[in-house]
XYZ file of C-alpha atoms in Angstrom:
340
model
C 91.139 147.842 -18.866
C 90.594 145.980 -22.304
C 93.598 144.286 -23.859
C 96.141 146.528 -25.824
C 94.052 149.399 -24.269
C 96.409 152.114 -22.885
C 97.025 152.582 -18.865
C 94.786 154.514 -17.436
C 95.525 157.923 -16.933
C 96.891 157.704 -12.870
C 99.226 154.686 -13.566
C 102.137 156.334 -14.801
C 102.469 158.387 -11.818
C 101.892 155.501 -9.532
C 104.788 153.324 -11.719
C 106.823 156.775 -11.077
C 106.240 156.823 -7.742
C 107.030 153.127 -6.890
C 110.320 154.211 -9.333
C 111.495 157.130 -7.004
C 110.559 155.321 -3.710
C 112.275 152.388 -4.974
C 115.379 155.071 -5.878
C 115.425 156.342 -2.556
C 115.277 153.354 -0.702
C 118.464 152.360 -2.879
C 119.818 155.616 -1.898
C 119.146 155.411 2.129
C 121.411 152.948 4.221
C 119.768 150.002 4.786
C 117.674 149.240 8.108
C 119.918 146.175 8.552
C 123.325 147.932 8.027
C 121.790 150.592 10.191
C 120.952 147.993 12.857
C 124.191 146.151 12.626
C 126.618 149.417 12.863
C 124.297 150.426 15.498
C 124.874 147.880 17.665
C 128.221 147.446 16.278
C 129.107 150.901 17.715
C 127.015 150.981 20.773
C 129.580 147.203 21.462
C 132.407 149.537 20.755
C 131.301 151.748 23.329
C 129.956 149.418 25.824
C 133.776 147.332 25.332
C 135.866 150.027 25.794
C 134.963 150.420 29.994
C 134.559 146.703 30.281
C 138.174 146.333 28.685
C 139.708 148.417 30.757
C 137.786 147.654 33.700
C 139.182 144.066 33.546
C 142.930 145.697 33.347
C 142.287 147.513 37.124
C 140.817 144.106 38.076
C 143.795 141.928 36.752
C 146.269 144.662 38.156
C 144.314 144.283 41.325
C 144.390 141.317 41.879
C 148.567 141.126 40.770
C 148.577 143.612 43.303
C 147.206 141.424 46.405
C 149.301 138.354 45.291
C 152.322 140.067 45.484
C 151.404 142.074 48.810
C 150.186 138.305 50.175
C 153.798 136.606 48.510
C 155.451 139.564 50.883
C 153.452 138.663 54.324
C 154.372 135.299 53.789
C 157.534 135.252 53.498
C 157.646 138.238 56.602
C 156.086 135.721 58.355
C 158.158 132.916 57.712
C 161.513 134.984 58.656
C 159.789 136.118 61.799
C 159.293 131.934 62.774
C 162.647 131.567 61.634
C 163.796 134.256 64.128
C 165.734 135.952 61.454
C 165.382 139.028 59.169
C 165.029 139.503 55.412
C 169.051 140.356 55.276
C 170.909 136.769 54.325
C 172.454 134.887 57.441
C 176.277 135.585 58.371
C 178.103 132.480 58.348
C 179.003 131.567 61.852
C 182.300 132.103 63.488
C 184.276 128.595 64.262
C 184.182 128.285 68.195
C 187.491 128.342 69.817
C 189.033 125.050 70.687
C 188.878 123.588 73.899
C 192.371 123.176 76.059
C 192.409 119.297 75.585
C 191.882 119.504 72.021
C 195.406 121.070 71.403
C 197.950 118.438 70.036
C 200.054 119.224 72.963
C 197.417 119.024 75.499
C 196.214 115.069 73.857
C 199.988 114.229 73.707
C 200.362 114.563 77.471
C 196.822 113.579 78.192
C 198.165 110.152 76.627
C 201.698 110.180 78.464
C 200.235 110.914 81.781
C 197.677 107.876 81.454
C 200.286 105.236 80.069
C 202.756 106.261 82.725
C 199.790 105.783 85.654
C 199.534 102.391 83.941
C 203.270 101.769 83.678
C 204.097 103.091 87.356
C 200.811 101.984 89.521
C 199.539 98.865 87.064
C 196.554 100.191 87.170
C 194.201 102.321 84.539
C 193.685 106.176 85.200
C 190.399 106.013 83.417
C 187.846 103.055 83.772
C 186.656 100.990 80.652
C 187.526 100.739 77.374
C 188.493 103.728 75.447
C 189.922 104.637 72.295
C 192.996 107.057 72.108
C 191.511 109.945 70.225
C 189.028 110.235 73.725
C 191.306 109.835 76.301
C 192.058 113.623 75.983
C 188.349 114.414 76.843
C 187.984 111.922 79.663
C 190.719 112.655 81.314
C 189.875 116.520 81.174
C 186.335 115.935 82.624
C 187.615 112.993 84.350
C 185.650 112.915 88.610
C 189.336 114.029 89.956
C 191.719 116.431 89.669
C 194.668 115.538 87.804
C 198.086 117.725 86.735
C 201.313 117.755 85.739
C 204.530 119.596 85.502
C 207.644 119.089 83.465
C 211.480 118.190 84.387
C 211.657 121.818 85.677
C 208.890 121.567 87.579
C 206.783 123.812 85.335
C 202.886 122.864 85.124
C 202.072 121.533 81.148
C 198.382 119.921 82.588
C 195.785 120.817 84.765
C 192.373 119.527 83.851
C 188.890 121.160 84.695
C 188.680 120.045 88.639
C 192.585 121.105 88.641
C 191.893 124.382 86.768
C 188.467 124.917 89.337
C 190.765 124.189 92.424
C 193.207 126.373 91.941
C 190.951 128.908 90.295
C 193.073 129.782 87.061
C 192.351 129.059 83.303
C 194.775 126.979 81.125
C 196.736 129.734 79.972
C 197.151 130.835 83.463
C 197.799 127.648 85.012
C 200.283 125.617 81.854
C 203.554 127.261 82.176
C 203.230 128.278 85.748
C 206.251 127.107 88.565
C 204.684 124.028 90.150
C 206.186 125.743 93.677
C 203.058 128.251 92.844
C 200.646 125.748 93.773
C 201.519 125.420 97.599
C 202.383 128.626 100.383
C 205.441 129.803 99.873
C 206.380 129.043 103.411
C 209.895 127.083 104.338
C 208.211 124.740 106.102
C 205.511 123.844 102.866
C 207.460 124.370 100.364
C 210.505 122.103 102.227
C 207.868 119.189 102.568
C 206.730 119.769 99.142
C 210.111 119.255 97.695
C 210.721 116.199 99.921
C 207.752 114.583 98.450
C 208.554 115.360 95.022
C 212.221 113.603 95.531
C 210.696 110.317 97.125
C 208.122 110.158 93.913
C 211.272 110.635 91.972
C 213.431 107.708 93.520
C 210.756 105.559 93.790
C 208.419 106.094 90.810
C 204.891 106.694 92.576
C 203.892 107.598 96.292
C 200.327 106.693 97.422
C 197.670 108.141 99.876
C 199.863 111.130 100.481
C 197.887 114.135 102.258
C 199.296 117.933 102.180
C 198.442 121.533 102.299
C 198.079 123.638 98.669
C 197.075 127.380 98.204
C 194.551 128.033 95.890
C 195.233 131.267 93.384
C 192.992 133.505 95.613
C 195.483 132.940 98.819
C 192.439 129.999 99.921
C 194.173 126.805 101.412
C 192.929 123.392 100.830
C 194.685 119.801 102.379
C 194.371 117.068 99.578
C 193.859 113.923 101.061
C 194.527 110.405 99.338
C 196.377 111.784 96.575
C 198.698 109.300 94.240
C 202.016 111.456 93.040
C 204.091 109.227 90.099
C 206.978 110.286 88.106
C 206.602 110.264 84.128
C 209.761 108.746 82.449
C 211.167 108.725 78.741
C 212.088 105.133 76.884
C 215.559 105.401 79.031
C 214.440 106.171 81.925
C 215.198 109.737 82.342
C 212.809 111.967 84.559
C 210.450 113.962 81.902
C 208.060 115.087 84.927
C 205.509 114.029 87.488
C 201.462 113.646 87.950
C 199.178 114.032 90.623
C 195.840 112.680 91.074
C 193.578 112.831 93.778
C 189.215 112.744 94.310
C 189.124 114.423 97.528
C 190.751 117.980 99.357
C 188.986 120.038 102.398
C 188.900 123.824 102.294
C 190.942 125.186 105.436
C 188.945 127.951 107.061
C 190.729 130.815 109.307
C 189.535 129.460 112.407
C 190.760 125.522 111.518
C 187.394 124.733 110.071
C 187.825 122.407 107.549
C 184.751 121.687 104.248
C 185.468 118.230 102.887
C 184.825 117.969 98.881
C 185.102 116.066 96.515
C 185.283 115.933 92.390
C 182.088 114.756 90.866
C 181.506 113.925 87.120
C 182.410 116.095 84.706
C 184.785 117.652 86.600
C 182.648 119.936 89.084
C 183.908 120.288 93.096
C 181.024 119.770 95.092
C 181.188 119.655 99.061
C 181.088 115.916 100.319
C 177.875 115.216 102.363
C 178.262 113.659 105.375
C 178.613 109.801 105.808
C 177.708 109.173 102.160
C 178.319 106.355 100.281
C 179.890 104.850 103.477
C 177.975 101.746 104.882
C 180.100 101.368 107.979
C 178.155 104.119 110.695
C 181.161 103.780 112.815
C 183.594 105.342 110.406
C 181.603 108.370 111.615
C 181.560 107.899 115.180
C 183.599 110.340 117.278
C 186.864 108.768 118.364
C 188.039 107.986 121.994
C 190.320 109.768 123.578
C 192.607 106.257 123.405
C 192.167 106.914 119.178
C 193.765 110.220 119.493
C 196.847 109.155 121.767
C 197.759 106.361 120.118
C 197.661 108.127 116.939
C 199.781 110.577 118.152
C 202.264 108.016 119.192
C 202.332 106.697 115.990
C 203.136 110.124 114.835
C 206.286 110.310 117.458
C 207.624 107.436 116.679
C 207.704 108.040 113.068
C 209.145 111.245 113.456
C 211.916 109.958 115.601
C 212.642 107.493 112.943
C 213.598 110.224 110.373
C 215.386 111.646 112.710
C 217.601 108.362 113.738
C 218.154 108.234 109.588
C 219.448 111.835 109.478
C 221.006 112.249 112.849
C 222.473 108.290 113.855
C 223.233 107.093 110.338
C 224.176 110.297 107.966
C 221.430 109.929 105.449
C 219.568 112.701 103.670
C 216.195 113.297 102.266
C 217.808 111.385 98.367
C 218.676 108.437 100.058
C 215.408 105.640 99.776
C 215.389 104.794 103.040
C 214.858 108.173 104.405
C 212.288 109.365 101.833
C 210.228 105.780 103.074
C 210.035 107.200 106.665
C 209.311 110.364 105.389
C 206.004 109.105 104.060
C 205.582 107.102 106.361
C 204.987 110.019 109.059
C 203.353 112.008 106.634
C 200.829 108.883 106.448
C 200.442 108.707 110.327
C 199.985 112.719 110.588
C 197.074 112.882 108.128
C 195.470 109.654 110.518
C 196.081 111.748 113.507
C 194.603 115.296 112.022
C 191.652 113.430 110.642
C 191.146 111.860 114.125
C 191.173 115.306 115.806
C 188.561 116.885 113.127
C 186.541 114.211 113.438
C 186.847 114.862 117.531
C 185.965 118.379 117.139
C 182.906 118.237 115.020
C-alpha cells in the first residue's frame, strides 16, 4: 500500500477483530488464574481426607500407647504379686514374751543371782544386757522361776515346750502345778524347795514333774537356787536343767534333752560320750551296792528326825535329804540302764 494511501478495505475488520478478541480475552479468567485455583481447589479437596486421616492415625496411635502404658504396669503389679488397689500398711507383730519389761527384768535377776549363788555364768560368752532376755529364752535348757509365793513369773521356750503351756498360761500359775499332786511328790517337792532356801542353791538334784497333759517326766541334773533382794530376803527361786526322760505307763523311760534354740529332742544313745563303758550294762554288784547306799542314806534322815529331834528346816537334815535323793537317782539310773 503506497504511503498516506488509505487501509485497504479488509483491515478495519481485521483491527476490529484483534479489538474484540483482545476484549474478550480481558473479559475471560485467565488460563493461569484458572490453573492456579484449579489446583488450588483440587489441594483443598485432596487436604481435607489427608487432614483428617492423620487425626485417626495420631488418635491411633495415642490409643496403643496408652493401652501398652496399661499392660505394663498390669504386668509389673502381677511380678510384684500385688493388685492395682494401694498396699495396706502392715499390722505391727505382737511382741514376743521376753521382750516385755517384766519378762527382761527377771531374765536379768535370774542370771545375776545364778552368778551370785553358783559363781558361775548361766549363759556362755560375752553378752550385753539388752540380749540376755533373748538368750536366755532360747537358751539349750529349760529354765523357770516362781516368786516368794511360789507363783511361776518365767518359763522360757524349752520350759513352756515341757510343760506344754504358753506364757500366759504358764506366768502366774502355782509352782505346786508343775509336779502330781500326790502327798508323797508334792511332800518331796516342798522339802527341796526349803533346803534351796536355807542353803542358797542345790545341785544335780533329780525328781518327778507332770507335764500339763497329765505326761510325767524325771529331770535329771537339775541346779535349784534361791533369788534374794539387796538384804537378803527370799524374792523366789530358779531352776535349770539340760536333760528330763519321759515316764511311760509301763516304766519305760525316753531320755531328752534341750538343744539350741530351745527345741526338746530325744537324746541318742551314747552320744557325745567317749567313755563306751558308761553304756555298759551294770553288774549285779552295781545295783546292790547302790542300793545300800540308798539305805544307809535313808536311815540317816531318819536318825536326824527320830534320835536327835530335827525337822526338814534344820541344815543338817535338808543335807541328808539330798544326799539320798542323790544316791536314789544313781540307783534308778543303774536299774534302767539294767533293763534296757
Amino acid at each position: 500500500t503506497p504511503r498516506g494511501a488509505p487501509p485497504p478495505p479488509h483491515e478495519p475488520v481485521e483491527v476490529m477483530s484483534m479489538s474484540m478478541l483482545s476484549s474478550r480475552l480481558n473479559a475471560m479468567p485467565s488460563p493461569l488464574r484458572l490453573s492456579r485455583s484449579a489446583k488450588e481447589a483440587t489441594v483443598a479437596r485432596r487436604g481435607a481426607p489427608q487432614v483428617v486421616a492423620m487425626a485417626k492415625k495420631d488418635k491411633r496411635k495415642a490409643a496403643r500407647k496408652a493401652e501398652k502404658k496399661a499392660e505394663m504396669k498390669t504386668m509389673t503389679s502381677k511380678s510384684k504379686g500385688g493388685n492395682d488397689e494401694p498396699e495396706k500398711p502392715k499390722a505391727p507383730s505382737a511382741p514376743k514374751p521376753y521382750e516385755s519389761t517384766s519378762a527382761v527384768m527377771q531374765s536379768l535377776t535370774i542370771c545375776g543371782s545364778y552368778k551370785e549363788k553358783t559363781g558361775e555364768k548361766l549363759l556362755d560368752g560375752e553378752i550385753l544386757v539388752q540380749e540376755a532376755a533373748e538368750r536366755l529364752w532360747n537358751a539349750p535348757f529349760v529354765c523357770a522361776s516362781h516368786d516368794a509365793s511360789d507363783v511361776f513369773n518365767y518359763g522360757n521356750k524349752a520350759a513352756l515346750e515341757l510343760w506344754g503351756l504358753s506364757w500366759d498360761d504358764f506366768v502366774g500359775m502355782p509352782s505346786t502345778k508343775s509336779a502330781s499332786d500326790e502327798d508323797a511328790i508334792q511332800s518331796e517337792r516342798r522339802e527341796l524347795l526349803d533346803k534351796a532356801a536355807a542353803s542358797g542353791v542345790i545341785k544335780d538334784y533329780s525328781g518327778v514333774r507332770q507335764a500339763s497333759d497329765g505326761r510325767r517326766f524325771r529331770v535329771t541334773g537339775a541346779t535349784v537356787w534361791t533369788i534374794t533382794d539387796r538384804e537378803g530376803n527370799k524374792t523366789g527361786q530358779a531352776v535349770r536343767f539340760d536333760t528330763f526322760a519321759w515316764l511311760g505307763e509301763n516304766g519305760e523311760e525316753t531320755e531328752m534333752t534341750v538343744a539350741d534354740g530351745g527345741e526338746l529332742v530325744e537324746k541318742s544313745s551314747g552320744a557325745g560320750d567317749g567313755d563306751a563303758t558308761a553304756d555298759a550294762a551294770p553288774s549285779a554288784s552295781d545295783i546292790a551296792a547302790a542300793a545300800e547306799a540308798v539305805e544307809e542314806a535313808a536311815a540317816k534322815v531318819r536318825n536326824l528326825k527320830e534320835g536327835d529331834g530335827l525337822t526338814n528346816a534344820d541344815p543338817e537334815v535338808q543335807a541328808a535329804v539330798s544326799e539320798l535323793l542323790a544316791k536314789k537317782s544313781a540307783l534308778a539310773e543303774l536299774e534302767e540302764r539294767a533293763a534296757v
